[in-house]
């Protein structure tokens, strides 16, 4: 077999975790094509316009590469047995190869992260035209969130389409009842065209008393049983009620008025690149100017992020449910700096 078909056209190395473009049929290593598309949304081979959403795992190519690696090991084994003097040297080389591959991957990852840190972006409030793009981002970046996992665990068929629809309606509602900011990447090669990489929803002090069912119906949530399924909708309603009761109990006797930070989500490839901090600063500055506190919930993974911004942990809660994966979270509060 011609090994050229196994080479990544970008790195010219044997593909790792190969993916294929559904639009043009060309294959690449997952990491290298993702990094490429951050700079230029075209296929490196044929220049057709593609995005990350157009990529899908190339299982056939993956199996071929794994099979060839096994053949290589089998072919090498007789050589080791027939030439004992070469065995230590070859074993050392084989041990070094994974380390070299790992180092190469780490270097590529660090390079991509550095490029993303210096890539220009802006923070601004969302408008209606941004909703669908923001909904796709929000669904994708919270797909493994404790609540989203709980909502869709028994309904995988609704996971992406239903999740995106739900995020769309939530953002549409938030535009009417809260403040919604987005982080937008600027494409300097295309007239500073903007693409969203982060989103944050926060309810101001004058409107932190939960969700208005009538307003939710106005933005289309009445279609939820069809779009999400009855099981998913039931879980969403129960979890929302549980979280809101905790919110009200936690802040009932709090001395200051407060903002409710409902969510902050950053595209996975842009995390740890200052974007989350720049987003949350929008509500921090507003809260401080109003002598207001900020309340939010998060899981263990994101506690350090909030602590950096002077939130303190209040309590740990777990929703009572007959399933082991019921939502559990920490409540966190940031008091005004005034």
Tab-separated table of C-alpha atoms in Angstrom:
chain	number	residue	atom	x	y	z
A	1	UNK	CA	0.000	0.000	0.000
A	2	UNK	CA	1.220	3.482	-0.851
A	3	UNK	CA	1.910	5.146	2.502
A	4	UNK	CA	1.252	8.580	0.994
A	5	UNK	CA	-2.473	8.134	1.590
A	6	UNK	CA	-1.698	7.800	5.312
A	7	UNK	CA	0.197	11.094	5.472
A	8	UNK	CA	-1.421	14.225	6.807
A	9	UNK	CA	-1.202	16.817	3.950
A	10	UNK	CA	-0.512	19.535	6.519
A	11	UNK	CA	2.222	17.963	8.655
A	12	UNK	CA	3.354	15.277	6.153
A	13	UNK	CA	3.378	12.770	9.030
A	14	UNK	CA	1.300	9.612	9.531
A	15	UNK	CA	-2.179	10.773	10.490
A	16	UNK	CA	-3.250	10.736	14.111
A	17	UNK	CA	-6.988	10.486	14.868
A	18	UNK	CA	-7.848	11.011	11.159
A	19	UNK	CA	-10.965	12.955	10.144
A	20	UNK	CA	-12.485	13.461	6.708
A	21	UNK	CA	-14.226	16.449	5.158
A	22	UNK	CA	-17.803	15.581	4.254
A	23	UNK	CA	-17.702	18.212	1.483
A	24	UNK	CA	-14.599	17.230	-0.487
A	25	UNK	CA	-13.497	13.847	0.903
A	26	UNK	CA	-9.960	14.839	1.972
A	27	UNK	CA	-8.552	13.483	5.233
A	28	UNK	CA	-6.276	15.012	7.867
A	29	UNK	CA	-5.077	14.543	11.427
A	30	UNK	CA	-7.748	15.965	13.701
A	31	UNK	CA	-5.448	18.362	15.584
A	32	UNK	CA	-3.727	19.730	12.492
A	33	UNK	CA	-6.902	20.474	10.494
A	34	UNK	CA	-8.567	22.101	13.509
A	35	UNK	CA	-5.537	24.360	13.920
A	36	UNK	CA	-5.560	25.093	10.169
A	37	UNK	CA	-9.269	26.040	10.159
A	38	UNK	CA	-8.685	28.525	12.953
A	39	UNK	CA	-6.628	30.511	10.463
A	40	UNK	CA	-8.323	29.739	7.160
A	41	UNK	CA	-11.657	28.006	6.585
A	42	UNK	CA	-10.660	26.173	3.406
A	43	UNK	CA	-9.461	22.657	2.601
A	44	UNK	CA	-5.634	22.641	2.387
A	45	UNK	CA	-5.860	20.276	-0.608
A	46	UNK	CA	-8.569	21.697	-2.871
A	47	UNK	CA	-9.289	25.112	-1.317
A	48	UNK	CA	-13.027	24.447	-1.006
A	49	UNK	CA	-14.630	26.265	1.933
A	50	UNK	CA	-15.035	23.974	4.957
A	51	UNK	CA	-15.528	24.413	8.706
A	52	UNK	CA	-14.965	22.251	11.765
A	53	UNK	CA	-18.613	21.155	11.561
A	54	UNK	CA	-17.902	19.577	8.158
A	55	UNK	CA	-15.398	17.110	9.654
A	56	UNK	CA	-16.242	13.576	10.704
A	57	UNK	CA	-14.029	10.718	11.958
A	58	UNK	CA	-12.469	8.607	9.182
A	59	UNK	CA	-12.832	5.226	10.848
A	60	UNK	CA	-11.672	3.303	7.768
A	61	UNK	CA	-8.378	5.184	7.610
A	62	UNK	CA	-7.965	4.898	11.367
A	63	UNK	CA	-8.331	1.101	11.139
A	64	UNK	CA	-5.821	0.932	8.259
A	65	UNK	CA	-3.221	2.922	10.221
A	66	UNK	CA	-3.703	0.763	13.319
A	67	UNK	CA	-3.443	-2.387	11.188
A	68	UNK	CA	-0.203	-1.201	9.573
A	69	UNK	CA	1.263	-0.391	12.981
A	70	UNK	CA	0.500	-3.954	14.081
A	71	UNK	CA	2.107	-5.343	10.907
A	72	UNK	CA	5.184	-3.235	11.549
A	73	UNK	CA	5.461	-4.643	15.076
A	74	UNK	CA	5.110	-8.230	13.798
A	75	UNK	CA	7.731	-7.648	11.094
A	76	UNK	CA	10.118	-6.149	13.606
A	77	UNK	CA	9.815	-8.963	16.138
A	78	UNK	CA	11.732	-11.632	14.064
A	79	UNK	CA	14.524	-9.100	13.473
A	80	UNK	CA	14.870	-8.591	17.202
A	81	UNK	CA	14.993	-12.329	17.792
A	82	UNK	CA	17.532	-13.019	15.000
A	83	UNK	CA	19.787	-10.075	15.931
A	84	UNK	CA	19.963	-9.945	19.729
A	85	UNK	CA	22.723	-7.336	19.587
A	86	UNK	CA	20.291	-4.878	17.980
A	87	UNK	CA	17.501	-5.478	20.459
A	88	UNK	CA	18.477	-2.903	23.118
A	89	UNK	CA	19.057	-0.215	20.469
A	90	UNK	CA	15.748	-0.860	18.671
A	91	UNK	CA	13.835	-1.035	21.919
A	92	UNK	CA	15.314	2.306	22.901
A	93	UNK	CA	14.210	3.776	19.557
A	94	UNK	CA	10.704	2.386	19.971
A	95	UNK	CA	10.502	3.863	23.459
A	96	UNK	CA	11.657	7.233	22.171
A	97	UNK	CA	9.106	7.394	19.336
A	98	UNK	CA	6.024	7.874	21.569
A	99	UNK	CA	7.906	10.493	23.590
A	100	UNK	CA	8.874	12.342	20.416
A	101	UNK	CA	5.285	12.152	19.128
A	102	UNK	CA	3.991	13.380	22.472
A	103	UNK	CA	6.484	16.245	22.504
A	104	UNK	CA	5.495	17.164	18.961
A	105	UNK	CA	1.803	17.184	19.888
A	106	UNK	CA	2.486	19.290	22.982
A	107	UNK	CA	4.536	21.751	20.931
A	108	UNK	CA	1.755	22.013	18.333
A	109	UNK	CA	-0.832	22.518	21.084
A	110	UNK	CA	1.259	25.239	22.746
A	111	UNK	CA	1.775	26.911	19.368
A	112	UNK	CA	-1.979	26.934	18.674
A	113	UNK	CA	-2.727	28.293	22.174
A	114	UNK	CA	-0.186	31.096	21.734
A	115	UNK	CA	-1.650	32.007	18.348
A	116	UNK	CA	-5.141	32.099	19.845
A	117	UNK	CA	-3.978	34.338	22.681
A	118	UNK	CA	-2.717	36.996	20.258
A	119	UNK	CA	-5.568	36.590	17.772
A	120	UNK	CA	-7.706	39.770	17.826
A	121	UNK	CA	-11.160	39.618	19.390
A	122	UNK	CA	-13.757	41.958	20.841
A	123	UNK	CA	-16.339	41.756	23.628
A	124	UNK	CA	-19.789	43.172	22.898
A	125	UNK	CA	-23.430	42.544	23.726
A	126	UNK	CA	-25.360	40.169	21.505
A	127	UNK	CA	-28.126	41.242	19.147
A	128	UNK	CA	-30.897	39.154	17.619
A	129	UNK	CA	-28.816	38.374	14.519
A	130	UNK	CA	-26.199	36.656	16.713
A	131	UNK	CA	-28.632	34.242	18.378
A	132	UNK	CA	-28.319	31.143	16.188
A	133	UNK	CA	-24.516	31.255	15.986
A	134	UNK	CA	-24.374	31.778	19.755
A	135	UNK	CA	-26.805	28.878	20.305
A	136	UNK	CA	-24.598	26.501	18.305
A	137	UNK	CA	-21.555	27.597	20.316
A	138	UNK	CA	-23.400	27.312	23.644
A	139	UNK	CA	-24.654	23.798	22.898
A	140	UNK	CA	-21.235	22.637	21.725
A	141	UNK	CA	-19.261	24.137	24.619
A	142	UNK	CA	-21.700	22.875	27.306
A	143	UNK	CA	-22.314	19.416	25.832
A	144	UNK	CA	-20.517	17.810	28.808
A	145	UNK	CA	-21.977	20.243	31.355
A	146	UNK	CA	-23.482	18.606	34.464
A	147	UNK	CA	-26.949	19.926	33.654
A	148	UNK	CA	-26.884	19.185	29.901
A	149	UNK	CA	-25.669	15.653	30.601
A	150	UNK	CA	-28.551	15.158	33.005
A	151	UNK	CA	-31.131	16.604	30.594
A	152	UNK	CA	-30.205	14.412	27.613
A	153	UNK	CA	-28.740	11.251	29.152
A	154	UNK	CA	-31.668	9.049	28.094
A	155	UNK	CA	-32.427	10.955	24.884
A	156	UNK	CA	-29.235	11.002	22.759
A	157	UNK	CA	-31.292	11.594	19.600
A	158	UNK	CA	-32.209	15.061	20.859
A	159	UNK	CA	-28.716	15.873	22.135
A	160	UNK	CA	-27.422	18.235	19.439
A	161	UNK	CA	-30.508	19.394	17.542
A	162	UNK	CA	-32.646	19.638	20.676
A	163	UNK	CA	-29.812	21.147	22.681
A	164	UNK	CA	-29.186	23.815	20.055
A	165	UNK	CA	-32.904	24.610	19.851
A	166	UNK	CA	-33.085	24.921	23.645
A	167	UNK	CA	-30.018	27.204	23.728
A	168	UNK	CA	-31.569	29.344	20.974
A	169	UNK	CA	-34.766	29.864	22.994
A	170	UNK	CA	-32.832	30.486	26.202
A	171	UNK	CA	-30.711	33.162	24.505
A	172	UNK	CA	-33.772	34.734	22.869
A	173	UNK	CA	-35.423	34.931	26.295
A	174	UNK	CA	-32.223	36.267	27.861
A	175	UNK	CA	-32.038	39.111	25.334
A	176	UNK	CA	-35.424	40.290	26.623
A	177	UNK	CA	-34.923	39.735	30.348
A	178	UNK	CA	-31.165	39.834	31.000
A	179	UNK	CA	-27.821	40.988	29.596
A	180	UNK	CA	-25.982	38.805	27.086
A	181	UNK	CA	-22.372	39.381	26.056
A	182	UNK	CA	-20.328	37.583	23.448
A	183	UNK	CA	-16.639	37.205	22.621
A	184	UNK	CA	-16.103	37.613	18.872
A	185	UNK	CA	-13.012	36.611	16.918
A	186	UNK	CA	-11.955	39.098	14.235
A	187	UNK	CA	-10.902	37.768	10.848
A	188	UNK	CA	-8.309	40.365	9.837
A	189	UNK	CA	-8.036	38.780	6.397
A	190	UNK	CA	-11.753	39.225	5.710
A	191	UNK	CA	-12.691	42.797	6.697
A	192	UNK	CA	-12.692	41.900	10.411
A	193	UNK	CA	-15.596	39.504	9.980
A	194	UNK	CA	-16.769	38.355	13.412
A	195	UNK	CA	-17.284	34.782	14.632
A	196	UNK	CA	-18.406	34.038	18.162
A	197	UNK	CA	-16.156	32.113	20.548
A	198	UNK	CA	-17.786	32.806	23.908
A	199	UNK	CA	-21.066	33.850	25.501
A	200	UNK	CA	-22.214	35.014	28.946
A	201	UNK	CA	-25.728	35.535	30.360
A	202	UNK	CA	-26.334	37.554	33.527
A	203	UNK	CA	-29.571	38.739	35.120
A	204	UNK	CA	-29.401	42.261	36.600
A	205	UNK	CA	-30.476	43.008	40.198
A	206	UNK	CA	-33.926	44.277	39.200
A	207	UNK	CA	-34.846	40.946	37.558
A	208	UNK	CA	-33.380	37.964	39.418
A	209	UNK	CA	-36.625	36.331	40.483
A	210	UNK	CA	-36.573	33.335	38.203
A	211	UNK	CA	-37.964	32.596	34.773
A	212	UNK	CA	-41.278	33.956	33.530
A	213	UNK	CA	-43.229	31.072	31.971
A	214	UNK	CA	-45.397	33.464	29.928
A	215	UNK	CA	-42.295	35.152	28.490
A	216	UNK	CA	-40.747	31.780	27.696
A	217	UNK	CA	-43.878	30.836	25.752
A	218	UNK	CA	-43.620	34.084	23.785
A	219	UNK	CA	-40.162	33.117	22.474
A	220	UNK	CA	-41.381	29.702	21.327
A	221	UNK	CA	-40.755	27.404	24.299
A	222	UNK	CA	-44.258	25.942	23.867
A	223	UNK	CA	-42.683	23.709	21.178
A	224	UNK	CA	-40.393	22.097	23.768
A	225	UNK	CA	-42.272	18.732	24.034
A	226	UNK	CA	-41.789	18.250	20.284
A	227	UNK	CA	-38.277	19.684	19.951
A	228	UNK	CA	-36.851	18.134	23.121
A	229	UNK	CA	-39.108	15.248	24.024
A	230	UNK	CA	-41.214	14.977	27.188
A	231	UNK	CA	-38.467	13.246	29.221
A	232	UNK	CA	-35.874	15.960	28.503
A	233	UNK	CA	-38.370	18.759	29.161
A	234	UNK	CA	-39.344	17.189	32.477
A	235	UNK	CA	-35.711	17.066	33.587
A	236	UNK	CA	-35.122	20.664	32.517
A	237	UNK	CA	-38.139	21.901	34.490
A	238	UNK	CA	-37.191	19.941	37.619
A	239	UNK	CA	-33.568	21.078	37.533
A	240	UNK	CA	-34.512	24.711	36.845
A	241	UNK	CA	-36.897	24.679	39.782
A	242	UNK	CA	-34.268	23.082	42.028
A	243	UNK	CA	-31.552	25.597	41.043
A	244	UNK	CA	-33.907	28.563	41.464
A	245	UNK	CA	-35.010	27.453	44.938
A	246	UNK	CA	-31.349	27.198	45.963
A	247	UNK	CA	-30.660	30.636	44.466
A	248	UNK	CA	-33.523	32.254	46.378
A	249	UNK	CA	-32.586	30.541	49.648
A	250	UNK	CA	-28.902	31.490	49.336
A	251	UNK	CA	-29.538	35.164	48.593
A	252	UNK	CA	-32.658	35.715	50.709
A	253	UNK	CA	-30.812	37.351	53.571
A	254	UNK	CA	-27.865	38.686	51.606
A	255	UNK	CA	-27.243	42.341	52.531
A	256	UNK	CA	-26.676	43.585	48.962
A	257	UNK	CA	-28.664	43.434	45.755
A	258	UNK	CA	-27.087	40.997	43.321
A	259	UNK	CA	-26.560	39.907	39.739
A	260	UNK	CA	-27.287	36.290	38.812
A	261	UNK	CA	-24.578	34.974	36.473
A	262	UNK	CA	-26.520	32.251	34.656
A	263	UNK	CA	-23.767	30.956	32.409
A	264	UNK	CA	-20.421	31.704	30.842
A	265	UNK	CA	-19.213	29.434	28.043
A	266	UNK	CA	-16.072	29.529	25.917
A	267	UNK	CA	-15.334	27.387	22.883
A	268	UNK	CA	-13.001	24.591	24.023
A	269	UNK	CA	-10.095	25.603	21.772
A	270	UNK	CA	-10.114	29.154	23.185
A	271	UNK	CA	-10.114	28.316	26.874
A	272	UNK	CA	-7.195	29.567	28.965
A	273	UNK	CA	-6.681	32.420	26.496
A	274	UNK	CA	-8.028	35.354	28.588
A	275	UNK	CA	-11.373	35.403	26.764
A	276	UNK	CA	-13.355	34.069	29.725
A	277	UNK	CA	-11.792	36.652	32.024
A	278	UNK	CA	-12.521	39.473	29.584
A	279	UNK	CA	-16.133	38.321	29.337
A	280	UNK	CA	-16.744	38.109	33.075
A	281	UNK	CA	-15.165	41.526	33.637
A	282	UNK	CA	-18.205	43.064	31.934
A	283	UNK	CA	-20.513	42.018	34.742
A	284	UNK	CA	-17.852	42.521	37.455
A	285	UNK	CA	-17.493	46.203	36.538
A	286	UNK	CA	-21.256	46.703	36.425
A	287	UNK	CA	-21.781	45.004	39.791
A	288	UNK	CA	-19.052	47.057	41.449
A	289	UNK	CA	-20.473	50.294	40.031
A	290	UNK	CA	-23.858	49.379	41.552
A	291	UNK	CA	-22.448	48.125	44.851
A	292	UNK	CA	-23.976	44.750	43.971
A	293	UNK	CA	-22.900	41.167	44.592
A	294	UNK	CA	-22.852	38.357	42.008
A	295	UNK	CA	-24.257	34.867	42.482
A	296	UNK	CA	-23.554	31.827	40.302
A	297	UNK	CA	-23.327	28.037	40.288
A	298	UNK	CA	-20.514	25.886	38.928
A	299	UNK	CA	-18.997	22.429	39.158
A	300	UNK	CA	-15.584	21.592	40.574
A	301	UNK	CA	-13.814	22.013	37.217
A	302	UNK	CA	-14.480	25.765	37.051
A	303	UNK	CA	-14.179	26.758	40.702
A	304	UNK	CA	-10.628	28.056	40.292
A	305	UNK	CA	-11.713	30.348	37.453
A	306	UNK	CA	-14.307	32.023	39.662
A	307	UNK	CA	-11.974	32.177	42.656
A	308	UNK	CA	-9.455	34.110	40.544
A	309	UNK	CA	-12.187	36.716	40.106
A	310	UNK	CA	-12.854	36.934	43.864
A	311	UNK	CA	-15.820	34.589	44.134
A	312	UNK	CA	-15.992	32.558	47.325
A	313	UNK	CA	-17.548	29.110	47.639
A	314	UNK	CA	-20.796	29.073	49.573
A	315	UNK	CA	-22.285	25.555	49.620
A	316	UNK	CA	-22.424	22.258	47.751
A	317	UNK	CA	-25.762	20.906	46.502
A	318	UNK	CA	-26.975	17.799	44.701
A	319	UNK	CA	-30.409	17.499	43.166
A	320	UNK	CA	-32.394	14.644	44.643
A	321	UNK	CA	-33.175	12.151	41.915
A	322	UNK	CA	-33.457	8.429	41.307
A	323	UNK	CA	-30.426	8.624	38.998
A	324	UNK	CA	-26.785	8.729	40.111
A	325	UNK	CA	-25.966	11.472	37.598
A	326	UNK	CA	-28.309	14.116	39.014
A	327	UNK	CA	-26.845	17.651	38.844
A	328	UNK	CA	-24.515	18.660	41.631
A	329	UNK	CA	-22.854	22.042	41.929
A	330	UNK	CA	-21.276	24.638	44.169
A	331	UNK	CA	-22.854	28.014	44.757
A	332	UNK	CA	-20.416	30.912	44.602
A	333	UNK	CA	-20.794	34.547	45.591
A	334	UNK	CA	-18.705	37.613	44.864
A	335	UNK	CA	-19.332	40.613	47.080
A	336	UNK	CA	-18.998	44.152	45.815
A	337	UNK	CA	-15.518	45.667	46.096
A	338	UNK	CA	-16.923	49.021	47.207
